[in-house]
Short mmCIF file of C-alpha atoms in Angstrom, two decimals:
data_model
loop_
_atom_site.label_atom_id
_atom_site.label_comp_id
_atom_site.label_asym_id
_atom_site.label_seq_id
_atom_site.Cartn_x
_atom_site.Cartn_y
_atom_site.Cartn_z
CA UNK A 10 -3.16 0.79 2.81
CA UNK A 11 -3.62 2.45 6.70
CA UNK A 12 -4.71 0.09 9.31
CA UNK A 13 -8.02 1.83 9.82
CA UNK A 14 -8.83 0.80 5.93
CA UNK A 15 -8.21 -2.49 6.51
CA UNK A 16 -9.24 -2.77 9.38
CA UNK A 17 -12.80 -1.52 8.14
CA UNK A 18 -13.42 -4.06 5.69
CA UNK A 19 -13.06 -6.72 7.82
CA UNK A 20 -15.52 -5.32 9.99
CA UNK A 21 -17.73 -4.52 6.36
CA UNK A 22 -17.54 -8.17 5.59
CA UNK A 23 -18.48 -9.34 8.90
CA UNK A 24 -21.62 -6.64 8.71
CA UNK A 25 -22.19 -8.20 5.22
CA UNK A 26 -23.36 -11.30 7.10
CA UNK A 27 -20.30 -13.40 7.45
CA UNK A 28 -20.08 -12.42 11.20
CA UNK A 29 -22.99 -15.08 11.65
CA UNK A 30 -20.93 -17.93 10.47
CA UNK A 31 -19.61 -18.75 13.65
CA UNK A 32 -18.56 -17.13 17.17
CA UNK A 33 -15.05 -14.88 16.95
CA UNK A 34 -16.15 -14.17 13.47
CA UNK A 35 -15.99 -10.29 13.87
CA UNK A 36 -12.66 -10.45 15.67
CA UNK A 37 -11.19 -13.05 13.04
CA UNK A 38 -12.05 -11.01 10.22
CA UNK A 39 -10.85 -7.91 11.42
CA UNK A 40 -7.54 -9.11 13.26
CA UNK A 41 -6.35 -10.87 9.92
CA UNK A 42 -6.96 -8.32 7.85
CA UNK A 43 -4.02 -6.61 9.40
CA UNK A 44 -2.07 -9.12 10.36
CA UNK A 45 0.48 -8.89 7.62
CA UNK A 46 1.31 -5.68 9.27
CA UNK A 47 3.13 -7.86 12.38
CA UNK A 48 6.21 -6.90 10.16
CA UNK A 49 5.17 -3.30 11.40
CA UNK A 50 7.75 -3.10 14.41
CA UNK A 51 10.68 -3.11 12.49
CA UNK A 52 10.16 0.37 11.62
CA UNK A 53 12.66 0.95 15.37
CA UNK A 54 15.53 0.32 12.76
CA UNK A 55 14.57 3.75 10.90
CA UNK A 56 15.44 3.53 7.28
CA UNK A 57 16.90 -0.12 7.26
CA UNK A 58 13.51 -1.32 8.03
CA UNK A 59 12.70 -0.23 4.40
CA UNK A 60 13.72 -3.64 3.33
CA UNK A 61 12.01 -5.10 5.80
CA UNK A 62 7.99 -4.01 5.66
CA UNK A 63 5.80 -5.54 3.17
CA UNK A 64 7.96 -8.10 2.24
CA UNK A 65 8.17 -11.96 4.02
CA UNK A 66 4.68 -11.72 6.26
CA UNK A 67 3.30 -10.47 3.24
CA UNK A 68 4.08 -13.36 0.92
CA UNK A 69 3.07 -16.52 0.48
CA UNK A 70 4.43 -18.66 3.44
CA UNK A 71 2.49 -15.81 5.80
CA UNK A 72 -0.45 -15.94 3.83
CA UNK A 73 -1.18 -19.43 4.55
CA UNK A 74 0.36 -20.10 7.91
CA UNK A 75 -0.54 -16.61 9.24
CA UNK A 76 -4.14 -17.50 9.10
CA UNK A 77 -3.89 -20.89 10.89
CA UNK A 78 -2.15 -19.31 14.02
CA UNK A 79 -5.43 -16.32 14.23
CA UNK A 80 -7.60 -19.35 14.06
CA UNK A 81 -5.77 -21.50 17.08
CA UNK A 82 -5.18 -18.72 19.06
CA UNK A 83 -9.14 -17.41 19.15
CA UNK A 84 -10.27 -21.35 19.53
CA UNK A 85 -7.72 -21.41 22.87
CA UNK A 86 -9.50 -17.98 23.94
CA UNK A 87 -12.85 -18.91 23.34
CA UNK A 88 -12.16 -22.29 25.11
CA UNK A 89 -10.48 -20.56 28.00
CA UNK A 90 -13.14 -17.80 28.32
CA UNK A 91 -15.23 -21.16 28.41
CA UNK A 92 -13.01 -22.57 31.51
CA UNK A 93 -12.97 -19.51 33.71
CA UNK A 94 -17.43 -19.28 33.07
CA UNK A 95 -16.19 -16.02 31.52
CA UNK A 96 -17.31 -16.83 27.59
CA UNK A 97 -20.16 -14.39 26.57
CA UNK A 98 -24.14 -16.05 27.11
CA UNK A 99 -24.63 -14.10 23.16
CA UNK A 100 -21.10 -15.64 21.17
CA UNK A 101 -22.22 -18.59 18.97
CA UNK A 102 -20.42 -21.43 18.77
CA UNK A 103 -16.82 -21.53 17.25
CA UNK A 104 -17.18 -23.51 14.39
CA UNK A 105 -13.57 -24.71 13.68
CA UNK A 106 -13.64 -24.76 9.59
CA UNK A 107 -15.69 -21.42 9.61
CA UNK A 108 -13.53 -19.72 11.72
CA UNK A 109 -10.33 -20.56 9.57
CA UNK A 110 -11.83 -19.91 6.53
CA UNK A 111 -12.52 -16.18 7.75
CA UNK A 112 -8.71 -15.50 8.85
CA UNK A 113 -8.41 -16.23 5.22
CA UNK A 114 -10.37 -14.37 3.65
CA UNK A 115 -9.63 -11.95 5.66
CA UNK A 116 -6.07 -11.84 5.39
CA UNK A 117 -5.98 -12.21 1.26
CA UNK A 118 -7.90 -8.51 1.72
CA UNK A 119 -4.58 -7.38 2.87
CA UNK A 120 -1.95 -7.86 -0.04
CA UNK A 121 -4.47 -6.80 -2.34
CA UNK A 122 -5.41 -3.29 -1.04
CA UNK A 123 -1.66 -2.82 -0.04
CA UNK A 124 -0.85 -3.95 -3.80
CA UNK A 125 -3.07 -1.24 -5.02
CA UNK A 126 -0.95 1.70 -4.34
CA UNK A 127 2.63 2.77 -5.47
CA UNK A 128 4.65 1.67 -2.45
CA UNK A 129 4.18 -1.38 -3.57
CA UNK A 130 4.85 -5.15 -1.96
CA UNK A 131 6.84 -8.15 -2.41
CA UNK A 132 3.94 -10.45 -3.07
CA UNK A 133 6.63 -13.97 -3.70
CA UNK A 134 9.16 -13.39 -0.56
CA UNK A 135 10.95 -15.39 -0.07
CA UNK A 136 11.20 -16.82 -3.35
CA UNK A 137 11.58 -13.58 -5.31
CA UNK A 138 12.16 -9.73 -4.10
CA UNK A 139 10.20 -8.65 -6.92
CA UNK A 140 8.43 -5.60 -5.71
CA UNK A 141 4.64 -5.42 -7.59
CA UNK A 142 2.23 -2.06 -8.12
CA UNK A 143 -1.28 -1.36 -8.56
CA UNK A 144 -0.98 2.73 -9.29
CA UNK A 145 -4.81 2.68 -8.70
CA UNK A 146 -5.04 3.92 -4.88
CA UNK A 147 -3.49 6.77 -2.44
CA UNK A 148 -2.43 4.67 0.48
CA UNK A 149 -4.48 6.42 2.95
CA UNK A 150 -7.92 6.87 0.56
CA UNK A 151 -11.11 9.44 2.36
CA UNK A 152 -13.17 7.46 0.00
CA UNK A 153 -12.76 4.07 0.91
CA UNK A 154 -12.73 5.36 4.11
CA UNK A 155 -15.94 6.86 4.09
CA UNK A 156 -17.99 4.22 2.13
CA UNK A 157 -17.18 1.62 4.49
CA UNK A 158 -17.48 3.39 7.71
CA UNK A 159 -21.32 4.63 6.50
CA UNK A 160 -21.78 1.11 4.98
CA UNK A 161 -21.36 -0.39 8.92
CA UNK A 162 -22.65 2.44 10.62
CA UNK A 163 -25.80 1.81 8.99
CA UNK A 164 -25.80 -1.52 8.99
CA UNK A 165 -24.81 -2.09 12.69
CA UNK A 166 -27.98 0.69 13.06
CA UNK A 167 -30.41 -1.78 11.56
CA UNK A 168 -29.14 -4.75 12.71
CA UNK A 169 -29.67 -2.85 16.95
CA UNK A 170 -33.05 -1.81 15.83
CA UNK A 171 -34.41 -5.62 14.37
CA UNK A 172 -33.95 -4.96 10.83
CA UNK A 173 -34.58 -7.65 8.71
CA UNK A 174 -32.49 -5.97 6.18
CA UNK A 175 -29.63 -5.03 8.51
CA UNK A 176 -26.44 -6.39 6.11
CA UNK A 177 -27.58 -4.53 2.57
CA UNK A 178 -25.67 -1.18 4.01
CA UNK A 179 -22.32 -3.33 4.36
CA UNK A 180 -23.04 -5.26 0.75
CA UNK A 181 -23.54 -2.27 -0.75
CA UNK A 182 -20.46 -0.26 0.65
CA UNK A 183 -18.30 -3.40 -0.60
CA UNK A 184 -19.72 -3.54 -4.11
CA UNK A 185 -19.01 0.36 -4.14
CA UNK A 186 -15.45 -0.26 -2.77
CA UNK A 187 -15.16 -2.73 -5.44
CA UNK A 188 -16.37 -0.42 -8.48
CA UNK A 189 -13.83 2.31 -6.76
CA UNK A 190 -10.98 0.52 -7.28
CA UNK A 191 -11.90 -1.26 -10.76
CA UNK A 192 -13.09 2.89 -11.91
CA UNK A 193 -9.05 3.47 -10.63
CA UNK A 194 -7.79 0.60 -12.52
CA UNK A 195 -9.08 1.92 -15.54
CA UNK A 196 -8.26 5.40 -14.50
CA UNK A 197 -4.51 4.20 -14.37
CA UNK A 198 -4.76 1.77 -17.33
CA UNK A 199 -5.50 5.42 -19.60
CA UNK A 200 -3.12 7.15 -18.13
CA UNK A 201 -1.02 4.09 -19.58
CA UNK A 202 -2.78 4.38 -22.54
CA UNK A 203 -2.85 8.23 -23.23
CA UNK A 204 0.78 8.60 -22.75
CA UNK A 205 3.65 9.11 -25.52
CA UNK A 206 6.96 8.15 -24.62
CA UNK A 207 10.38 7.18 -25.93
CA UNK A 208 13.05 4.89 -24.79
CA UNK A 209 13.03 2.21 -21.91
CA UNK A 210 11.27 5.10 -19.23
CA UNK A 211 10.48 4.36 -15.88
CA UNK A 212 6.39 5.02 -15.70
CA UNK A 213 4.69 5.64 -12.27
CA UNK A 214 1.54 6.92 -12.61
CA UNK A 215 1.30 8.39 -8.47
CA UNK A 216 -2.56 8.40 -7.44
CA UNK A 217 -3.08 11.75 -5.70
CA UNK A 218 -4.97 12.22 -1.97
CA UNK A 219 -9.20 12.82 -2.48
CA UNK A 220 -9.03 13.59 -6.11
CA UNK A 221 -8.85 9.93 -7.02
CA UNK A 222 -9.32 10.92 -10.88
CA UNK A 223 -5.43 12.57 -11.06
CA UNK A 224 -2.47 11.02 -11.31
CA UNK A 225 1.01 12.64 -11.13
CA UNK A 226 3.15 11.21 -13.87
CA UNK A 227 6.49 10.46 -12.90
CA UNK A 228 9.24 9.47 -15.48
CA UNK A 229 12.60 9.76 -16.67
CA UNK A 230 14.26 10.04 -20.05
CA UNK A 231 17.02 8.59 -21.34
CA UNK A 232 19.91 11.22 -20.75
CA UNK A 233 19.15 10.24 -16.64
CA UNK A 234 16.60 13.13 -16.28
CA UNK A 235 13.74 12.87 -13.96
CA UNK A 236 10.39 14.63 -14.52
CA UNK A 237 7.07 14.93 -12.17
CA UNK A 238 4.12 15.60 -14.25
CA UNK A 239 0.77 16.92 -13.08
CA UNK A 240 -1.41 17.25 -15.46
CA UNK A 241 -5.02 18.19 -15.60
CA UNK A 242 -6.66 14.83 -17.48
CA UNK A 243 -4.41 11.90 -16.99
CA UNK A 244 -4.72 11.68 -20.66
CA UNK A 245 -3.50 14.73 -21.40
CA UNK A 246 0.44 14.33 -20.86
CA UNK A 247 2.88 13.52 -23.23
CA UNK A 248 6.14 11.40 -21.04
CA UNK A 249 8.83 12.65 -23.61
CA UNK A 250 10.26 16.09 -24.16
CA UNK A 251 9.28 16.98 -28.07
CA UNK A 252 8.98 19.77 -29.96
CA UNK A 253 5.57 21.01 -28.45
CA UNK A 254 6.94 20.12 -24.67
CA UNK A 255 10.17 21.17 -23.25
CA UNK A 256 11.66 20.97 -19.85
CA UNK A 257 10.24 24.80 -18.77
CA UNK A 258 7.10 23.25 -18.91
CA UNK A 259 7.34 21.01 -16.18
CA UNK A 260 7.34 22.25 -12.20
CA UNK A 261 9.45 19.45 -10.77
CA UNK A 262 12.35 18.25 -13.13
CA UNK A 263 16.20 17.77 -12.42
CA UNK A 264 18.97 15.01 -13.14
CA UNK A 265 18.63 11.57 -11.03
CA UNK A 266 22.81 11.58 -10.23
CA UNK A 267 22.35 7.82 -10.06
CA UNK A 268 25.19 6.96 -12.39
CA UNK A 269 28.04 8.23 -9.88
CA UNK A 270 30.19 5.39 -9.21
CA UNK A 271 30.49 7.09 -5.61
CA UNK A 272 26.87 5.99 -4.77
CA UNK A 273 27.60 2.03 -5.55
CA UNK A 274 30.88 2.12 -3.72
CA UNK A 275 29.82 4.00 -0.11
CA UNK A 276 26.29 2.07 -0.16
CA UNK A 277 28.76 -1.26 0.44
CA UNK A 278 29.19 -0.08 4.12
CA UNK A 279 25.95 1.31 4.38
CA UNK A 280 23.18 -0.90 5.71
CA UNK A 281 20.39 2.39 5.33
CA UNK A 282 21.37 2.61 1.61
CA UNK A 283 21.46 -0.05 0.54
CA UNK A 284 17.86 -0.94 2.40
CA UNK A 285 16.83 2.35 0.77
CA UNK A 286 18.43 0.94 -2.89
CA UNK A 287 16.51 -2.30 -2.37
CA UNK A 288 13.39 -0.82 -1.53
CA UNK A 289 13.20 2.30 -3.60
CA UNK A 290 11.60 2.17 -6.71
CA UNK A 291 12.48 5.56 -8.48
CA UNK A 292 15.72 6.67 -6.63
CA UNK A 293 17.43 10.30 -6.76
CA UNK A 294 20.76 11.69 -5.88
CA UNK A 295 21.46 14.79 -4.42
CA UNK A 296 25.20 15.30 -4.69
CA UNK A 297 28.47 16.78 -2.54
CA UNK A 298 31.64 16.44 -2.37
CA UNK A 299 31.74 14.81 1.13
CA UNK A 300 28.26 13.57 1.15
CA UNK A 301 24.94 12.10 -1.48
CA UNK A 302 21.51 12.58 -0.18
CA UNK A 303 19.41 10.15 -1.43
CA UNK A 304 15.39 10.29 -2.27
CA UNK A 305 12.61 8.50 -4.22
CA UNK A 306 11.23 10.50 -6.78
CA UNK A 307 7.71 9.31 -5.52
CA UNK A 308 7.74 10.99 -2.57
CA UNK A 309 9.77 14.38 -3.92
CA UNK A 310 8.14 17.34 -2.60
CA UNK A 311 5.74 14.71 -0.08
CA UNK A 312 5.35 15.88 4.06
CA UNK A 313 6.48 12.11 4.36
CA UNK A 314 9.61 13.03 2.10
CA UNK A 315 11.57 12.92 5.55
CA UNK A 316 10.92 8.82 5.89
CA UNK A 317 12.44 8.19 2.69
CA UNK A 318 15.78 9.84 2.55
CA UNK A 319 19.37 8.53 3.60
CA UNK A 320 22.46 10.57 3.71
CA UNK A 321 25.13 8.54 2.46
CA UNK A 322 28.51 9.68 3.55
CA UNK A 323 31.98 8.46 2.41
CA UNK A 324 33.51 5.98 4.55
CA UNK A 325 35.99 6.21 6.90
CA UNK A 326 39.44 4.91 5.40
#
């Protein structure tokens, strides 16, 4: 997901009362919740970094050591702030096992919301470079976005004015973030469900921006054909081409191109494509004689379209 999303439940959680378990709680809370994203400053390599993002300070290793580090580094600041007479008269006391427990929960927000949409995330690097998908969210949601930033704007509201009740805005926001993504679970899981297909297919089923109920159906049959389905219902599509459905019926269809041998052999000398091999999950080939432009099927016909495509040329002999 965007930054601002998870950077927003952090602050939700700390509104929800956990802010109160100890001084830096706010700070801890939000901070982890993006830190996985320190692997965001490899983007400077342009397409290479595609095997880069959401892979080792997303996976295990970062996800416990990660969490540590936030926790030493705000105990040094707060003991610092105490040092100079700078540390704020209001800031309760750090409490050591409080404040590491937050940068955890904090940071295990992070895989899971980033799991949730079809970029997907290498949830075991190192160990594996399995790439895992939820299907269930658009990466940058209005939704979410809007629950939780009503959820603390009211909450922080009550809490200025003496509410008793000042955290039930921030509860509530995170129990409806929680139905939201279990209603697109099961919104995915019947598109799943209420699809026909034949032969080993590639299924994506690509949650759309604000209406959350679609999902464009992306698949391919077995004679290396790839289609982009929109359909109405999710339920309504059928993934194979029978006698009721033929390939004038779909908007966005063509052949993928990936079975020409030139692709395997120039990718060898090509660090982009063969980050942009690794990391796509639904790759396309646009082929000419001196030069293969290639795209995920994803983000076909996207304004991001641009980020995801490498020209792969022929090497030099």
């Amino acid at each position: 997901m965007d930054n601002l999303t998870h950077s927003l439940i952090g602050a939700a959680l700390g509104q929800a009362g956990l802010k109160r378990k100890t001084g830096l709680a706010m700070p801890a809370l939000i901070i982890a919740a993006n830190l996985p994203d320190i692997d965001a400053p490899c983007v400077l390599y342009g397409v290479e970094s595609l095997a880069m993002r959401r892979g080792i300070t997303h996976g295990p290793i970062a996800l416990v050591l990660l969490p540590l580090v936030l926790a030493g580094l705000l105990i040094a600041f707060d003991r610092w702030q105490a040092r100079r007479g700078k540390r704020p008269e209001g800031r309760l006391p750090v409490h050591t096992g409080w404040l590491i427990a937050l940068c955890y929960i904090g940071i295990l927000t992070h895989p899971f919301f980033d799991w949730l949409n079809s970029y997907g995330i290498r949830l075991l690097e190192p160990f594996s470079h399995q790439w895992f998908y939820g299907d269930a969210l658009f990466i940058v949601d209005p939704w979410i976005l809007a629950m939780l930033g009503a959820g603390i704007w009211l909450s922080r509201r009550r809490e200025r004015a003496g509410a008793d009740q000042w955290r039930k805005p921030a509860k509530r926001a995170l129990i409806g973030i929680c139905a939201y993504v279990l209603l697109n679970m099961a919104i995915t899981t019947g598109a799943f469900k209420g699809l026909r297909y034949d032969g080993p297919n590639v299924q994506v089923y690509n949650p759309v921006p604000i209406a959350f109920w679609r999902r464009e159906v992306l698949w391919r049959d077995d004679g290396e054909r790839y289609v982009i389905d929109r359909p109405e219902f999710f339920g309504a599509a059928q993934s194979s081409i029978t006698d009721e459905r033929h390939w004038s019926d779909y908007k966005d269809f063509g052949p993928t191109n990936m079975s020409d041998p030139r692709i395997t052999e120039w990718s060898k000398s090509d660090p982009a494509a063969k980050a942009f091999l690794f990391w796509s999950r639904m790759p396309v080939a646009e082929l000419h004689d001196d030069h293969i432009i290639l795209r995920d099927q994803r983000f076909l016909g996207s304004p991001a379209s641009g980020q995801f495509t490498v020209t792969l040329r022929k090497p030099n002999p």
